[in-house]
Amino acid sequence: MIAFLRLIGMVLIVELIFYLLIGIYVRSLRREELEEEWDRRHPERAGPSPERAEFVRRSMVGFSKTLQARLVGLVLVLPVVAIIVIIVIVNYN
């Protein structure tokens, strides 16, 4: 049982690292899309500006509630569930 808990602990640590990295990557992709959208809508004010930064900041507020952001959370859930299912199948069959 201790080995199982140690395995789950190590998997959770690795998952948290991947979760953070994937979360940062997905947010940066969304931020780039918003910056490109601003440049497309306002060609006369393209490039870094306080208005564009405010637009991106306001648009990113609700990003954590989107499906794309929630799917990143599956990085935490799926491996643990898969390990538990495999252990149960192997040990009880």
Short mmCIF file of N, CA and C in Angstrom, two decimals:
data_model
loop_
_atom_site.label_atom_id
_atom_site.label_comp_id
_atom_site.label_asym_id
_atom_site.label_seq_id
_atom_site.Cartn_x
_atom_site.Cartn_y
_atom_site.Cartn_z
N MET A 1 0.81 -1.19 0.00
CA MET A 1 0.00 0.00 0.00
C MET A 1 0.86 1.27 0.00
N ILE A 2 1.98 1.21 0.71
CA ILE A 2 2.88 2.37 0.75
C ILE A 2 3.45 2.63 -0.64
N ALA A 3 3.79 1.57 -1.37
CA ALA A 3 4.31 1.74 -2.73
C ALA A 3 3.27 2.40 -3.64
N PHE A 4 2.01 2.01 -3.47
CA PHE A 4 0.93 2.61 -4.26
C PHE A 4 0.80 4.10 -3.96
N LEU A 5 0.83 4.47 -2.69
CA LEU A 5 0.73 5.88 -2.31
C LEU A 5 1.94 6.67 -2.80
N ARG A 6 3.12 6.07 -2.75
CA ARG A 6 4.31 6.74 -3.25
C ARG A 6 4.21 6.95 -4.76
N LEU A 7 3.69 5.95 -5.47
CA LEU A 7 3.49 6.07 -6.92
C LEU A 7 2.52 7.20 -7.24
N ILE A 8 1.40 7.22 -6.55
CA ILE A 8 0.40 8.27 -6.79
C ILE A 8 0.99 9.65 -6.46
N GLY A 9 1.76 9.74 -5.39
CA GLY A 9 2.40 11.01 -5.03
C GLY A 9 3.35 11.50 -6.10
N MET A 10 4.17 10.61 -6.62
CA MET A 10 5.11 11.00 -7.68
C MET A 10 4.38 11.37 -8.96
N VAL A 11 3.35 10.62 -9.29
CA VAL A 11 2.56 10.93 -10.49
C VAL A 11 1.90 12.30 -10.34
N LEU A 12 1.37 12.60 -9.17
CA LEU A 12 0.74 13.91 -8.95
C LEU A 12 1.75 15.05 -9.08
N ILE A 13 2.95 14.85 -8.60
CA ILE A 13 3.98 15.89 -8.73
C ILE A 13 4.31 16.14 -10.19
N VAL A 14 4.51 15.06 -10.95
CA VAL A 14 4.81 15.20 -12.37
C VAL A 14 3.61 15.82 -13.10
N GLU A 15 2.41 15.40 -12.75
CA GLU A 15 1.21 15.97 -13.37
C GLU A 15 1.08 17.46 -13.10
N LEU A 16 1.36 17.87 -11.89
CA LEU A 16 1.27 19.30 -11.55
C LEU A 16 2.26 20.12 -12.37
N ILE A 17 3.45 19.59 -12.56
CA ILE A 17 4.44 20.29 -13.39
C ILE A 17 3.92 20.43 -14.82
N PHE A 18 3.42 19.33 -15.39
CA PHE A 18 2.87 19.38 -16.74
C PHE A 18 1.63 20.28 -16.81
N TYR A 19 0.80 20.24 -15.79
CA TYR A 19 -0.39 21.09 -15.75
C TYR A 19 0.00 22.57 -15.82
N LEU A 20 0.98 22.94 -15.02
CA LEU A 20 1.43 24.33 -15.03
C LEU A 20 2.01 24.73 -16.38
N LEU A 21 2.85 23.85 -16.95
CA LEU A 21 3.47 24.17 -18.24
C LEU A 21 2.44 24.25 -19.36
N ILE A 22 1.52 23.31 -19.39
CA ILE A 22 0.48 23.34 -20.43
C ILE A 22 -0.44 24.54 -20.23
N GLY A 23 -0.76 24.85 -18.98
CA GLY A 23 -1.60 26.02 -18.70
C GLY A 23 -0.95 27.32 -19.17
N ILE A 24 0.33 27.46 -18.91
CA ILE A 24 1.05 28.65 -19.37
C ILE A 24 1.06 28.70 -20.89
N TYR A 25 1.28 27.56 -21.53
CA TYR A 25 1.33 27.51 -22.99
C TYR A 25 -0.03 27.88 -23.60
N VAL A 26 -1.11 27.31 -23.07
CA VAL A 26 -2.45 27.57 -23.61
C VAL A 26 -2.82 29.04 -23.41
N ARG A 27 -2.50 29.60 -22.25
CA ARG A 27 -2.79 31.01 -22.01
C ARG A 27 -1.99 31.91 -22.95
N SER A 28 -0.74 31.54 -23.23
CA SER A 28 0.05 32.36 -24.13
C SER A 28 -0.49 32.30 -25.56
N LEU A 29 -0.98 31.13 -25.97
CA LEU A 29 -1.60 31.02 -27.29
C LEU A 29 -2.84 31.91 -27.38
N ARG A 30 -3.66 31.88 -26.35
CA ARG A 30 -4.87 32.72 -26.34
C ARG A 30 -4.51 34.20 -26.34
N ARG A 31 -3.50 34.56 -25.58
CA ARG A 31 -3.06 35.95 -25.53
C ARG A 31 -2.58 36.41 -26.91
N GLU A 32 -1.83 35.56 -27.61
CA GLU A 32 -1.37 35.90 -28.97
C GLU A 32 -2.55 36.07 -29.92
N GLU A 33 -3.54 35.20 -29.81
CA GLU A 33 -4.74 35.32 -30.65
C GLU A 33 -5.44 36.66 -30.40
N LEU A 34 -5.55 37.05 -29.13
CA LEU A 34 -6.20 38.31 -28.80
C LEU A 34 -5.40 39.51 -29.32
N GLU A 35 -4.08 39.43 -29.22
CA GLU A 35 -3.25 40.52 -29.74
C GLU A 35 -3.39 40.64 -31.25
N GLU A 36 -3.44 39.50 -31.95
CA GLU A 36 -3.63 39.53 -33.39
C GLU A 36 -5.02 40.05 -33.76
N GLU A 37 -6.02 39.69 -32.96
CA GLU A 37 -7.37 40.20 -33.20
C GLU A 37 -7.41 41.72 -33.04
N TRP A 38 -6.75 42.24 -32.01
CA TRP A 38 -6.69 43.69 -31.82
C TRP A 38 -6.02 44.36 -33.02
N ASP A 39 -4.90 43.79 -33.47
CA ASP A 39 -4.19 44.38 -34.60
C ASP A 39 -5.03 44.34 -35.87
N ARG A 40 -5.81 43.29 -36.04
CA ARG A 40 -6.68 43.17 -37.22
C ARG A 40 -7.84 44.18 -37.15
N ARG A 41 -8.41 44.37 -35.98
CA ARG A 41 -9.53 45.30 -35.81
C ARG A 41 -9.09 46.76 -35.88
N HIS A 42 -7.91 47.04 -35.37
CA HIS A 42 -7.41 48.41 -35.28
C HIS A 42 -6.05 48.52 -35.97
N PRO A 43 -6.02 48.48 -37.29
CA PRO A 43 -4.71 48.51 -37.99
C PRO A 43 -3.95 49.81 -37.75
N GLU A 44 -4.65 50.89 -37.47
CA GLU A 44 -3.96 52.17 -37.25
C GLU A 44 -3.26 52.21 -35.88
N ARG A 45 -3.70 51.33 -34.95
CA ARG A 45 -3.08 51.28 -33.62
C ARG A 45 -2.44 49.92 -33.37
N ALA A 46 -1.93 49.28 -34.41
CA ALA A 46 -1.29 47.96 -34.27
C ALA A 46 0.00 48.11 -33.46
N GLY A 47 0.35 47.03 -32.80
CA GLY A 47 1.56 47.05 -31.98
C GLY A 47 1.22 47.29 -30.52
N PRO A 48 2.24 47.23 -29.68
CA PRO A 48 2.01 47.41 -28.24
C PRO A 48 1.45 48.80 -27.92
N SER A 49 0.37 48.80 -27.17
CA SER A 49 -0.23 50.05 -26.72
C SER A 49 -1.01 49.77 -25.44
N PRO A 50 -1.26 50.78 -24.64
CA PRO A 50 -2.05 50.57 -23.42
C PRO A 50 -3.47 50.07 -23.71
N GLU A 51 -4.05 50.52 -24.82
CA GLU A 51 -5.40 50.07 -25.17
C GLU A 51 -5.41 48.58 -25.49
N ARG A 52 -4.41 48.15 -26.25
CA ARG A 52 -4.33 46.72 -26.59
C ARG A 52 -4.09 45.88 -25.34
N ALA A 53 -3.23 46.33 -24.45
CA ALA A 53 -2.97 45.59 -23.21
C ALA A 53 -4.24 45.49 -22.38
N GLU A 54 -5.02 46.55 -22.32
CA GLU A 54 -6.28 46.52 -21.57
C GLU A 54 -7.29 45.57 -22.22
N PHE A 55 -7.36 45.58 -23.56
CA PHE A 55 -8.24 44.67 -24.28
C PHE A 55 -7.88 43.21 -23.99
N VAL A 56 -6.60 42.90 -24.04
CA VAL A 56 -6.14 41.53 -23.78
C VAL A 56 -6.42 41.15 -22.33
N ARG A 57 -6.16 42.06 -21.40
CA ARG A 57 -6.40 41.77 -19.98
C ARG A 57 -7.87 41.49 -19.71
N ARG A 58 -8.76 42.33 -20.27
CA ARG A 58 -10.20 42.12 -20.06
C ARG A 58 -10.69 40.84 -20.72
N SER A 59 -10.13 40.50 -21.87
CA SER A 59 -10.55 39.29 -22.57
C SER A 59 -10.06 38.02 -21.88
N MET A 60 -8.93 38.12 -21.20
CA MET A 60 -8.37 36.95 -20.52
C MET A 60 -9.04 36.67 -19.18
N VAL A 61 -9.85 37.59 -18.68
CA VAL A 61 -10.50 37.41 -17.37
C VAL A 61 -11.37 36.17 -17.36
N GLY A 62 -12.16 35.96 -18.38
CA GLY A 62 -13.06 34.81 -18.42
C GLY A 62 -12.46 33.57 -19.03
N PHE A 63 -11.17 33.58 -19.35
CA PHE A 63 -10.57 32.45 -20.04
C PHE A 63 -10.57 31.18 -19.20
N SER A 64 -10.44 31.30 -17.89
CA SER A 64 -10.38 30.10 -17.04
C SER A 64 -11.69 29.33 -17.04
N LYS A 65 -12.77 29.93 -17.52
CA LYS A 65 -14.06 29.24 -17.57
C LYS A 65 -14.35 28.61 -18.93
N THR A 66 -13.42 28.74 -19.87
CA THR A 66 -13.65 28.19 -21.20
C THR A 66 -13.36 26.69 -21.22
N LEU A 67 -13.87 26.02 -22.23
CA LEU A 67 -13.65 24.58 -22.37
C LEU A 67 -12.18 24.27 -22.56
N GLN A 68 -11.50 25.09 -23.32
CA GLN A 68 -10.08 24.85 -23.57
C GLN A 68 -9.28 24.86 -22.27
N ALA A 69 -9.56 25.79 -21.41
CA ALA A 69 -8.85 25.87 -20.13
C ALA A 69 -9.24 24.70 -19.22
N ARG A 70 -10.47 24.29 -19.26
CA ARG A 70 -10.90 23.17 -18.41
C ARG A 70 -10.33 21.84 -18.89
N LEU A 71 -10.14 21.70 -20.18
CA LEU A 71 -9.57 20.46 -20.70
C LEU A 71 -8.13 20.26 -20.23
N VAL A 72 -7.43 21.35 -19.94
CA VAL A 72 -6.08 21.24 -19.40
C VAL A 72 -6.12 20.52 -18.06
N GLY A 73 -7.21 20.68 -17.32
CA GLY A 73 -7.37 20.01 -16.03
C GLY A 73 -7.42 18.50 -16.13
N LEU A 74 -7.72 17.98 -17.31
CA LEU A 74 -7.71 16.53 -17.49
C LEU A 74 -6.31 15.94 -17.33
N VAL A 75 -5.29 16.77 -17.45
CA VAL A 75 -3.92 16.31 -17.23
C VAL A 75 -3.77 15.81 -15.80
N LEU A 76 -4.52 16.38 -14.88
CA LEU A 76 -4.44 15.95 -13.49
C LEU A 76 -5.27 14.70 -13.21
N VAL A 77 -6.36 14.54 -13.92
CA VAL A 77 -7.32 13.49 -13.58
C VAL A 77 -7.04 12.18 -14.32
N LEU A 78 -6.85 12.25 -15.61
CA LEU A 78 -6.78 11.02 -16.42
C LEU A 78 -5.66 10.06 -16.03
N PRO A 79 -4.42 10.50 -15.82
CA PRO A 79 -3.38 9.52 -15.46
C PRO A 79 -3.64 8.80 -14.14
N VAL A 80 -4.14 9.53 -13.14
CA VAL A 80 -4.43 8.88 -11.85
C VAL A 80 -5.54 7.86 -12.01
N VAL A 81 -6.57 8.21 -12.74
CA VAL A 81 -7.67 7.27 -12.97
C VAL A 81 -7.18 6.05 -13.74
N ALA A 82 -6.35 6.26 -14.74
CA ALA A 82 -5.82 5.14 -15.52
C ALA A 82 -4.97 4.22 -14.65
N ILE A 83 -4.12 4.77 -13.81
CA ILE A 83 -3.28 3.95 -12.93
C ILE A 83 -4.15 3.16 -11.97
N ILE A 84 -5.14 3.77 -11.38
CA ILE A 84 -6.01 3.07 -10.43
C ILE A 84 -6.77 1.95 -11.13
N VAL A 85 -7.29 2.22 -12.33
CA VAL A 85 -8.01 1.19 -13.08
C VAL A 85 -7.10 0.03 -13.42
N ILE A 86 -5.88 0.32 -13.87
CA ILE A 86 -4.93 -0.75 -14.20
C ILE A 86 -4.59 -1.58 -12.97
N ILE A 87 -4.36 -0.93 -11.84
CA ILE A 87 -4.03 -1.67 -10.62
C ILE A 87 -5.20 -2.54 -10.17
N VAL A 88 -6.41 -2.02 -10.27
CA VAL A 88 -7.58 -2.81 -9.87
C VAL A 88 -7.76 -4.00 -10.81
N ILE A 89 -7.62 -3.80 -12.10
CA ILE A 89 -7.79 -4.90 -13.05
C ILE A 89 -6.74 -5.97 -12.86
N VAL A 90 -5.48 -5.55 -12.64
CA VAL A 90 -4.40 -6.53 -12.50
C VAL A 90 -4.52 -7.29 -11.19
N ASN A 91 -4.87 -6.62 -10.11
CA ASN A 91 -4.88 -7.26 -8.80
C ASN A 91 -6.13 -8.07 -8.51
N TYR A 92 -7.25 -7.74 -9.12
CA TYR A 92 -8.49 -8.41 -8.75
C TYR A 92 -9.05 -9.31 -9.84
N ASN A 93 -8.27 -9.58 -10.85
CA ASN A 93 -8.72 -10.54 -11.88
C ASN A 93 -7.88 -11.77 -11.88
#
